[in-house]
Amino acid sequence: MHLTDPWWVYALRGAGVYLGLLIVLRLIGKRAFGDMTTFDIVVLMLVGSTLRLAITGDDKSPLSAVIGVIPIFLLDKAMGWSCARWPWLDRVVEGKDSLLARGGRLVEGALRRHDMSEAAFRRALREKGLREVGDAAEVRLEANGKVSVLKMPKS
């Protein structure tokens, strides 16, 4: 197979796209893909298609795609290894959880800060088997975008 550019161009593009996308997703916030909606899936498909062009350019050979993807897998493995060993790096890459409710009450402004509608918040409560925020001891938006709920102790 013939490549239109040297092999290392595809490897650098793949690495650059991975790092760039990691930064953009971190800046967008936790809710970006934590609870996949139809809109999120469409965005993900469009982003993937667009970034394929950024990695391979006009080269349509399978080899260019493979060379471009290898550094993505290697960087992802290295990032996971590094985050497991250095908590400060994990916090930078993954972020940290945020308190949404405590003691049966919403934290003032927390939903707005994380671009979460009240309907989405209530849906998350129902998915955890709660009818209302008063039934929750604590509700957190985790770093991965999922909502975790601790139920009020039964009296």
GROMACS .gro file of N, CA and C in nm:
model
  465
    1MET      N    1   0.084  -0.118   0.000
    1MET     CA    2   0.000   0.000   0.000
    1MET      C    3   0.088   0.124   0.000
    2HIS      N    4   0.039   0.223  -0.069
    2HIS     CA    5   0.114   0.347  -0.082
    2HIS      C    6   0.048   0.458  -0.001
    3LEU      N    7   0.127   0.528   0.079
    3LEU     CA    8   0.078   0.640   0.159
    3LEU      C    9   0.110   0.771   0.086
    4THR      N   10   0.021   0.868   0.094
    4THR     CA   11   0.046   0.996   0.028
    4THR      C   12   0.139   1.085   0.109
    5ASP      N   13   0.155   1.057   0.239
    5ASP     CA   14   0.245   1.131   0.327
    5ASP      C   15   0.333   1.032   0.400
    6PRO      N   16   0.442   1.077   0.460
    6PRO     CA   17   0.523   0.986   0.542
    6PRO      C   18   0.440   0.931   0.658
    7TRP      N   19   0.472   0.808   0.703
    7TRP     CA   20   0.394   0.741   0.807
    7TRP      C   21   0.382   0.822   0.934
    8TRP      N   22   0.487   0.895   0.971
    8TRP     CA   23   0.487   0.967   1.097
    8TRP      C   24   0.389   1.085   1.097
    9VAL      N   25   0.352   1.133   0.979
    9VAL     CA   26   0.253   1.241   0.971
    9VAL      C   27   0.119   1.193   1.027
   10TYR      N   28   0.078   1.071   0.988
   10TYR     CA   29  -0.047   1.014   1.037
   10TYR      C   30  -0.041   0.987   1.187
   11ALA      N   31   0.075   0.942   1.234
   11ALA     CA   32   0.092   0.914   1.377
   11ALA      C   33   0.082   1.045   1.458
   12LEU      N   34   0.147   1.150   1.410
   12LEU     CA   35   0.141   1.279   1.480
   12LEU      C   36   0.000   1.338   1.475
   13ARG      N   37  -0.066   1.324   1.361
   13ARG     CA   38  -0.203   1.374   1.351
   13ARG      C   39  -0.295   1.300   1.449
   14GLY      N   40  -0.280   1.167   1.456
   14GLY     CA   41  -0.362   1.089   1.548
   14GLY      C   42  -0.339   1.131   1.692
   15ALA      N   43  -0.213   1.147   1.730
   15ALA     CA   44  -0.181   1.189   1.866
   15ALA      C   45  -0.234   1.330   1.894
   16GLY      N   46  -0.219   1.419   1.799
   16GLY     CA   47  -0.267   1.556   1.815
   16GLY      C   48  -0.418   1.563   1.829
   17VAL      N   49  -0.487   1.485   1.748
   17VAL     CA   50  -0.634   1.482   1.755
   17VAL      C   51  -0.679   1.427   1.890
   18TYR      N   52  -0.614   1.322   1.937
   18TYR     CA   53  -0.649   1.263   2.068
   18TYR      C   54  -0.633   1.368   2.178
   19LEU      N   55  -0.516   1.430   2.183
   19LEU     CA   56  -0.490   1.527   2.289
   19LEU      C   57  -0.582   1.649   2.277
   20GLY      N   58  -0.604   1.695   2.155
   20GLY     CA   59  -0.693   1.809   2.134
   20GLY      C   60  -0.836   1.779   2.177
   21LEU      N   61  -0.885   1.662   2.139
   21LEU     CA   62  -1.021   1.624   2.175
   21LEU      C   63  -1.034   1.604   2.326
   22LEU      N   64  -0.932   1.549   2.389
   22LEU     CA   65  -0.932   1.532   2.534
   22LEU      C   66  -0.946   1.667   2.603
   23ILE      N   67  -0.873   1.766   2.556
   23ILE     CA   68  -0.879   1.901   2.614
   23ILE      C   69  -1.017   1.963   2.592
   24VAL      N   70  -1.069   1.952   2.470
   24VAL     CA   71  -1.201   2.010   2.439
   24VAL      C   72  -1.310   1.945   2.525
   25LEU      N   73  -1.309   1.813   2.535
   25LEU     CA   74  -1.410   1.745   2.615
   25LEU      C   75  -1.399   1.782   2.763
   26ARG      N   76  -1.279   1.802   2.811
   26ARG     CA   77  -1.259   1.842   2.951
   26ARG      C   78  -1.314   1.983   2.973
   27LEU      N   79  -1.294   2.071   2.875
   27LEU     CA   80  -1.344   2.208   2.888
   27LEU      C   81  -1.496   2.216   2.877
   28ILE      N   82  -1.555   2.127   2.799
   28ILE     CA   83  -1.700   2.127   2.782
   28ILE      C   84  -1.771   2.095   2.912
   29GLY      N   85  -1.717   2.005   2.991
   29GLY     CA   86  -1.776   1.974   3.120
   29GLY      C   87  -1.824   1.831   3.130
   30LYS      N   88  -1.869   1.797   3.251
   30LYS     CA   89  -1.905   1.660   3.284
   30LYS      C   90  -2.027   1.609   3.211
   31ARG      N   91  -2.122   1.694   3.187
   31ARG     CA   92  -2.248   1.648   3.132
   31ARG      C   93  -2.241   1.621   2.983
   32ALA      N   94  -2.129   1.650   2.918
   32ALA     CA   95  -2.121   1.637   2.773
   32ALA      C   96  -2.168   1.500   2.722
   33PHE      N   97  -2.115   1.392   2.776
   33PHE     CA   98  -2.154   1.260   2.728
   33PHE      C   99  -2.184   1.164   2.841
   34GLY      N  100  -2.213   1.216   2.960
   34GLY     CA  101  -2.242   1.130   3.073
   34GLY      C  102  -2.372   1.054   3.057
   35ASP      N  103  -2.473   1.119   3.003
   35ASP     CA  104  -2.604   1.057   2.984
   35ASP      C  105  -2.638   1.076   2.837
   36MET      N  106  -2.602   0.979   2.754
   36MET     CA  107  -2.613   0.993   2.609
   36MET      C  108  -2.758   1.011   2.563
   37THR      N  109  -2.783   1.124   2.500
   37THR     CA  110  -2.913   1.150   2.440
   37THR      C  111  -2.898   1.133   2.289
   38THR      N  112  -3.007   1.141   2.217
   38THR     CA  113  -3.001   1.133   2.071
   38THR      C  114  -2.910   1.242   2.016
   39PHE      N  115  -2.921   1.361   2.071
   39PHE     CA  116  -2.838   1.473   2.029
   39PHE      C  117  -2.690   1.441   2.048
   40ASP      N  118  -2.656   1.384   2.164
   40ASP     CA  119  -2.516   1.350   2.193
   40ASP      C  120  -2.462   1.247   2.093
   41ILE      N  121  -2.545   1.151   2.056
   41ILE     CA  122  -2.502   1.048   1.962
   41ILE      C  123  -2.476   1.109   1.824
   42VAL      N  124  -2.564   1.200   1.781
   42VAL     CA  125  -2.544   1.268   1.653
   42VAL      C  126  -2.415   1.349   1.656
   43VAL      N  127  -2.393   1.422   1.764
   43VAL     CA  128  -2.270   1.502   1.777
   43VAL      C  129  -2.148   1.411   1.773
   44LEU      N  130  -2.152   1.300   1.845
   44LEU     CA  131  -2.041   1.207   1.849
   44LEU      C  132  -2.009   1.152   1.709
   45MET      N  133  -2.114   1.118   1.634
   45MET     CA  134  -2.093   1.065   1.498
   45MET      C  135  -2.031   1.172   1.408
   46LEU      N  136  -2.078   1.294   1.417
   46LEU     CA  137  -2.025   1.402   1.333
   46LEU      C  138  -1.880   1.435   1.370
   47VAL      N  139  -1.853   1.436   1.499
   47VAL     CA  140  -1.716   1.464   1.545
   47VAL      C  141  -1.621   1.355   1.496
   48GLY      N  142  -1.664   1.229   1.510
   48GLY     CA  143  -1.580   1.117   1.466
   48GLY      C  144  -1.550   1.123   1.318
   49SER      N  145  -1.650   1.153   1.239
   49SER     CA  146  -1.633   1.161   1.094
   49SER      C  147  -1.539   1.276   1.057
   50THR      N  148  -1.557   1.389   1.123
   50THR     CA  149  -1.473   1.506   1.095
   50THR      C  150  -1.329   1.482   1.137
   51LEU      N  151  -1.309   1.419   1.252
   51LEU     CA  152  -1.173   1.395   1.300
   51LEU      C  153  -1.100   1.289   1.218
   52ARG      N  154  -1.173   1.199   1.156
   52ARG     CA  155  -1.109   1.102   1.067
   52ARG      C  156  -1.036   1.176   0.956
   53LEU      N  157  -1.098   1.280   0.904
   53LEU     CA  158  -1.034   1.359   0.800
   53LEU      C  159  -0.911   1.432   0.853
   54ALA      N  160  -0.916   1.475   0.978
   54ALA     CA  161  -0.801   1.543   1.037
   54ALA      C  162  -0.682   1.450   1.052
   55ILE      N  163  -0.708   1.322   1.071
   55ILE     CA  164  -0.599   1.225   1.090
   55ILE      C  165  -0.545   1.176   0.956
   56THR      N  166  -0.631   1.138   0.865
   56THR     CA  167  -0.585   1.077   0.740
   56THR      C  168  -0.578   1.174   0.623
   57GLY      N  169  -0.640   1.289   0.634
   57GLY     CA  170  -0.640   1.384   0.523
   57GLY      C  171  -0.708   1.324   0.402
   58ASP      N  172  -0.646   1.340   0.288
   58ASP     CA  173  -0.703   1.288   0.163
   58ASP      C  174  -0.666   1.142   0.138
   59ASP      N  175  -0.578   1.087   0.219
   59ASP     CA  176  -0.534   0.949   0.201
   59ASP      C  177  -0.645   0.854   0.243
   60LYS      N  178  -0.688   0.771   0.153
   60LYS     CA  179  -0.798   0.679   0.182
   60LYS      C  180  -0.750   0.535   0.206
   61SER      N  181  -0.620   0.516   0.214
   61SER     CA  182  -0.569   0.381   0.234
   61SER      C  183  -0.593   0.335   0.378
   62PRO      N  184  -0.624   0.208   0.395
   62PRO     CA  185  -0.644   0.155   0.531
   62PRO      C  186  -0.519   0.171   0.618
   63LEU      N  187  -0.402   0.166   0.558
   63LEU     CA  188  -0.279   0.178   0.634
   63LEU      C  189  -0.268   0.314   0.702
   64SER      N  190  -0.310   0.420   0.635
   64SER     CA  191  -0.303   0.554   0.696
   64SER      C  192  -0.395   0.560   0.819
   65ALA      N  193  -0.512   0.497   0.810
   65ALA     CA  194  -0.604   0.496   0.924
   65ALA      C  195  -0.544   0.417   1.041
   66VAL      N  196  -0.484   0.303   1.013
   66VAL     CA  197  -0.424   0.220   1.118
   66VAL      C  198  -0.308   0.295   1.183
   67ILE      N  199  -0.224   0.357   1.103
   67ILE     CA  200  -0.110   0.433   1.159
   67ILE      C  201  -0.161   0.550   1.242
   68GLY      N  202  -0.270   0.612   1.201
   68GLY     CA  203  -0.326   0.724   1.276
   68GLY      C  204  -0.392   0.682   1.406
   69VAL      N  205  -0.444   0.561   1.412
   69VAL     CA  206  -0.516   0.514   1.531
   69VAL      C  207  -0.421   0.456   1.636
   70ILE      N  208  -0.310   0.400   1.595
   70ILE     CA  209  -0.216   0.339   1.691
   70ILE      C  210  -0.173   0.437   1.800
   71PRO      N  211  -0.132   0.560   1.767
   71PRO     CA  212  -0.093   0.651   1.876
   71PRO      C  213  -0.210   0.687   1.968
   72ILE      N  214  -0.333   0.684   1.915
   72ILE     CA  215  -0.449   0.713   1.999
   72ILE      C  216  -0.461   0.606   2.107
   73PHE      N  217  -0.450   0.480   2.068
   73PHE     CA  218  -0.456   0.370   2.165
   73PHE      C  219  -0.339   0.376   2.263
   74LEU      N  220  -0.220   0.404   2.213
   74LEU     CA  221  -0.103   0.412   2.300
   74LEU      C  222  -0.113   0.527   2.399
   75LEU      N  223  -0.156   0.644   2.351
   75LEU     CA  224  -0.173   0.757   2.441
   75LEU      C  225  -0.283   0.732   2.545
   76ASP      N  226  -0.391   0.668   2.501
   76ASP     CA  227  -0.499   0.637   2.594
   76ASP      C  228  -0.451   0.542   2.704
   77LYS      N  229  -0.375   0.441   2.666
   77LYS     CA  230  -0.319   0.348   2.763
   77LYS      C  231  -0.223   0.421   2.857
   78ALA      N  232  -0.138   0.506   2.803
   78ALA     CA  233  -0.042   0.582   2.884
   78ALA      C  234  -0.115   0.678   2.978
   79MET      N  235  -0.224   0.738   2.930
   79MET     CA  236  -0.300   0.831   3.013
   79MET      C  237  -0.365   0.755   3.129
   80GLY      N  238  -0.423   0.640   3.102
   80GLY     CA  239  -0.483   0.558   3.208
   80GLY      C  240  -0.380   0.515   3.310
   81TRP      N  241  -0.264   0.470   3.262
   81TRP     CA  242  -0.155   0.428   3.350
   81TRP      C  243  -0.111   0.544   3.438
   82SER      N  244  -0.093   0.661   3.379
   82SER     CA  245  -0.047   0.780   3.452
   82SER      C  246  -0.150   0.827   3.554
   83CYS      N  247  -0.277   0.829   3.514
   83CYS     CA  248  -0.383   0.875   3.606
   83CYS      C  249  -0.398   0.781   3.724
   84ALA      N  250  -0.371   0.653   3.705
   84ALA     CA  251  -0.380   0.557   3.815
   84ALA      C  252  -0.267   0.577   3.915
   85ARG      N  253  -0.159   0.638   3.874
   85ARG     CA  254  -0.043   0.656   3.960
   85ARG      C  255  -0.032   0.796   4.020
   86TRP      N  256  -0.088   0.896   3.954
   86TRP     CA  257  -0.079   1.034   4.001
   86TRP      C  258  -0.218   1.094   4.014
   87PRO      N  259  -0.272   1.098   4.137
   87PRO     CA  260  -0.407   1.150   4.159
   87PRO      C  261  -0.428   1.292   4.106
   88TRP      N  262  -0.326   1.376   4.113
   88TRP     CA  263  -0.341   1.514   4.065
   88TRP      C  264  -0.366   1.515   3.915
   89LEU      N  265  -0.301   1.424   3.841
   89LEU     CA  266  -0.322   1.416   3.696
   89LEU      C  267  -0.462   1.362   3.666
   90ASP      N  268  -0.505   1.265   3.745
   90ASP     CA  269  -0.640   1.211   3.727
   90ASP      C  270  -0.744   1.321   3.747
   91ARG      N  271  -0.723   1.407   3.846
   91ARG     CA  272  -0.816   1.517   3.872
   91ARG      C  273  -0.816   1.616   3.756
   92VAL      N  274  -0.699   1.641   3.697
   92VAL     CA  275  -0.691   1.732   3.583
   92VAL      C  276  -0.761   1.673   3.461
   93VAL      N  277  -0.737   1.545   3.435
   93VAL     CA  278  -0.792   1.479   3.316
   93VAL      C  279  -0.940   1.447   3.334
   94GLU      N  280  -0.976   1.385   3.446
   94GLU     CA  281  -1.113   1.340   3.467
   94GLU      C  282  -1.202   1.445   3.532
   95GLY      N  283  -1.143   1.536   3.609
   95GLY     CA  284  -1.223   1.631   3.685
   95GLY      C  285  -1.260   1.572   3.819
   96LYS      N  286  -1.350   1.638   3.890
   96LYS     CA  287  -1.394   1.586   4.019
   96LYS      C  288  -1.545   1.594   4.026
   97ASP      N  289  -1.600   1.521   4.121
   97ASP     CA  290  -1.745   1.518   4.136
   97ASP      C  291  -1.795   1.651   4.191
   98SER      N  292  -1.924   1.677   4.172
   98SER     CA  293  -1.986   1.800   4.221
   98SER      C  294  -2.114   1.767   4.296
   99LEU      N  295  -2.133   1.832   4.408
   99LEU     CA  296  -2.251   1.811   4.489
   99LEU      C  297  -2.370   1.884   4.428
  100LEU      N  298  -2.479   1.812   4.405
  100LEU     CA  299  -2.601   1.871   4.350
  100LEU      C  300  -2.707   1.890   4.458
  101ALA      N  301  -2.714   1.796   4.552
  101ALA     CA  302  -2.812   1.805   4.660
  101ALA      C  303  -2.757   1.737   4.784
  102ARG      N  304  -2.800   1.788   4.900
  102ARG     CA  305  -2.758   1.728   5.027
  102ARG      C  306  -2.871   1.748   5.128
  103GLY      N  307  -2.895   1.643   5.204
  103GLY     CA  308  -2.997   1.652   5.308
  103GLY      C  309  -3.137   1.679   5.255
  104GLY      N  310  -3.167   1.630   5.136
  104GLY     CA  311  -3.300   1.648   5.080
  104GLY      C  312  -3.324   1.782   5.014
  105ARG      N  313  -3.218   1.863   4.998
  105ARG     CA  314  -3.232   1.995   4.936
  105ARG      C  315  -3.130   2.014   4.825
  106LEU      N  316  -3.174   2.079   4.718
  106LEU     CA  317  -3.083   2.114   4.609
  106LEU      C  318  -2.981   2.215   4.656
  107VAL      N  319  -2.858   2.203   4.608
  107VAL     CA  320  -2.756   2.304   4.634
  107VAL      C  321  -2.785   2.421   4.540
  108GLU      N  322  -2.794   2.540   4.595
  108GLU     CA  323  -2.829   2.659   4.518
  108GLU      C  324  -2.738   2.676   4.395
  109GLY      N  325  -2.798   2.681   4.278
  109GLY     CA  326  -2.726   2.706   4.153
  109GLY      C  327  -2.650   2.588   4.096
  110ALA      N  328  -2.651   2.473   4.163
  110ALA     CA  329  -2.570   2.359   4.118
  110ALA      C  330  -2.616   2.305   3.983
  111LEU      N  331  -2.745   2.295   3.962
  111LEU     CA  332  -2.794   2.242   3.834
  111LEU      C  333  -2.755   2.336   3.720
  112ARG      N  334  -2.772   2.464   3.740
  112ARG     CA  335  -2.738   2.563   3.637
  112ARG      C  336  -2.589   2.560   3.605
  113ARG      N  337  -2.506   2.550   3.709
  113ARG     CA  338  -2.360   2.545   3.689
  113ARG      C  339  -2.317   2.430   3.600
  114HIS      N  340  -2.395   2.321   3.605
  114HIS     CA  341  -2.357   2.202   3.528
  114HIS      C  342  -2.451   2.176   3.410
  115ASP      N  343  -2.523   2.280   3.371
  115ASP     CA  344  -2.613   2.272   3.254
  115ASP      C  345  -2.708   2.154   3.263
  116MET      N  346  -2.762   2.130   3.380
  116MET     CA  347  -2.856   2.019   3.399
  116MET      C  348  -2.994   2.077   3.426
  117SER      N  349  -3.089   2.034   3.348
  117SER     CA  350  -3.226   2.080   3.370
  117SER      C  351  -3.284   2.012   3.493
  118GLU      N  352  -3.386   2.074   3.549
  118GLU     CA  353  -3.451   2.012   3.665
  118GLU      C  354  -3.517   1.881   3.624
  119ALA      N  355  -3.567   1.875   3.500
  119ALA     CA  356  -3.628   1.751   3.451
  119ALA      C  357  -3.525   1.638   3.445
  120ALA      N  358  -3.404   1.668   3.399
  120ALA     CA  359  -3.298   1.566   3.392
  120ALA      C  360  -3.258   1.522   3.533
  121PHE      N  361  -3.253   1.617   3.625
  121PHE     CA  362  -3.221   1.586   3.764
  121PHE      C  363  -3.326   1.493   3.825
  122ARG      N  364  -3.453   1.525   3.804
  122ARG     CA  365  -3.562   1.443   3.858
  122ARG      C  366  -3.564   1.305   3.793
  123ARG      N  367  -3.532   1.300   3.665
  123ARG     CA  368  -3.523   1.171   3.595
  123ARG      C  369  -3.414   1.084   3.658
  124ALA      N  370  -3.299   1.146   3.691
  124ALA     CA  371  -3.189   1.073   3.755
  124ALA      C  372  -3.233   1.019   3.891
  125LEU      N  373  -3.310   1.098   3.965
  125LEU     CA  374  -3.361   1.051   4.094
  125LEU      C  375  -3.453   0.931   4.076
  126ARG      N  376  -3.544   0.942   3.979
  126ARG     CA  377  -3.637   0.831   3.955
  126ARG      C  378  -3.563   0.705   3.911
  127GLU      N  379  -3.458   0.721   3.830
  127GLU     CA  380  -3.379   0.605   3.787
  127GLU      C  381  -3.315   0.534   3.907
  128LYS      N  382  -3.293   0.608   4.013
  128LYS     CA  383  -3.234   0.550   4.135
  128LYS      C  384  -3.342   0.508   4.235
  129GLY      N  385  -3.468   0.516   4.195
  129GLY     CA  386  -3.577   0.470   4.280
  129GLY      C  387  -3.629   0.572   4.378
  130LEU      N  388  -3.601   0.701   4.357
  130LEU     CA  389  -3.649   0.806   4.446
  130LEU      C  390  -3.756   0.890   4.377
  131ARG      N  391  -3.854   0.934   4.455
  131ARG     CA  392  -3.962   1.015   4.398
  131ARG      C  393  -3.927   1.163   4.394
  132GLU      N  394  -3.854   1.210   4.495
  132GLU     CA  395  -3.823   1.353   4.502
  132GLU      C  396  -3.690   1.375   4.573
  133VAL      N  397  -3.640   1.497   4.563
  133VAL     CA  398  -3.509   1.528   4.619
  133VAL      C  399  -3.508   1.512   4.771
  134GLY      N  400  -3.623   1.527   4.836
  134GLY     CA  401  -3.631   1.509   4.980
  134GLY      C  402  -3.598   1.367   5.025
  135ASP      N  403  -3.602   1.271   4.932
  135ASP     CA  404  -3.569   1.132   4.964
  135ASP      C  405  -3.418   1.105   4.953
  136ALA      N  406  -3.341   1.205   4.910
  136ALA     CA  407  -3.198   1.186   4.885
  136ALA      C  408  -3.114   1.249   4.995
  137ALA      N  409  -3.024   1.170   5.050
  137ALA     CA  410  -2.928   1.224   5.147
  137ALA      C  411  -2.823   1.307   5.073
  138GLU      N  412  -2.783   1.258   4.955
  138GLU     CA  413  -2.681   1.327   4.877
  138GLU      C  414  -2.694   1.288   4.731
  139VAL      N  415  -2.679   1.386   4.643
  139VAL     CA  416  -2.680   1.361   4.499
  139VAL      C  417  -2.557   1.430   4.442
  140ARG      N  418  -2.479   1.354   4.364
  140ARG     CA  419  -2.356   1.409   4.305
  140ARG      C  420  -2.353   1.386   4.156
  141LEU      N  421  -2.297   1.482   4.085
  141LEU     CA  422  -2.264   1.465   3.945
  141LEU      C  423  -2.119   1.418   3.945
  142GLU      N  424  -2.099   1.293   3.908
  142GLU     CA  425  -1.965   1.235   3.913
  142GLU      C  426  -1.879   1.290   3.798
  143ALA      N  427  -1.750   1.271   3.808
  143ALA     CA  428  -1.657   1.322   3.707
  143ALA      C  429  -1.684   1.263   3.570
  144ASN      N  430  -1.743   1.143   3.565
  144ASN     CA  431  -1.772   1.079   3.436
  144ASN      C  432  -1.906   1.122   3.378
  145GLY      N  433  -1.975   1.215   3.445
  145GLY     CA  434  -2.102   1.266   3.394
  145GLY      C  435  -2.225   1.193   3.444
  146LYS      N  436  -2.206   1.085   3.518
  146LYS     CA  437  -2.320   1.011   3.573
  146LYS      C  438  -2.364   1.075   3.704
  147VAL      N  439  -2.490   1.055   3.737
  147VAL     CA  440  -2.543   1.106   3.863
  147VAL      C  441  -2.549   0.991   3.963
  148SER      N  442  -2.491   1.011   4.081
  148SER     CA  443  -2.499   0.911   4.187
  148SER      C  444  -2.586   0.966   4.299
  149VAL      N  445  -2.662   0.877   4.359
  149VAL     CA  446  -2.758   0.916   4.462
  149VAL      C  447  -2.741   0.828   4.584
  150LEU      N  448  -2.732   0.890   4.701
  150LEU     CA  449  -2.735   0.819   4.828
  150LEU      C  450  -2.872   0.848   4.890
  151LYS      N  451  -2.946   0.741   4.922
  151LYS     CA  452  -3.080   0.758   4.977
  151LYS      C  453  -3.074   0.799   5.123
  152MET      N  454  -3.179   0.870   5.163
  152MET     CA  455  -3.194   0.907   5.305
  152MET      C  456  -3.208   0.779   5.386
  153PRO      N  457  -3.144   0.774   5.502
  153PRO     CA  458  -3.161   0.655   5.586
  153PRO      C  459  -3.306   0.644   5.632
  154LYS      N  460  -3.354   0.522   5.640
  154LYS     CA  461  -3.493   0.499   5.685
  154LYS      C  462  -3.498   0.515   5.836
  155SER      N  463  -3.600   0.589   5.881
  155SER     CA  464  -3.611   0.607   6.027
  155SER      C  465  -3.709   0.513   6.088
   0.00000   0.00000   0.00000
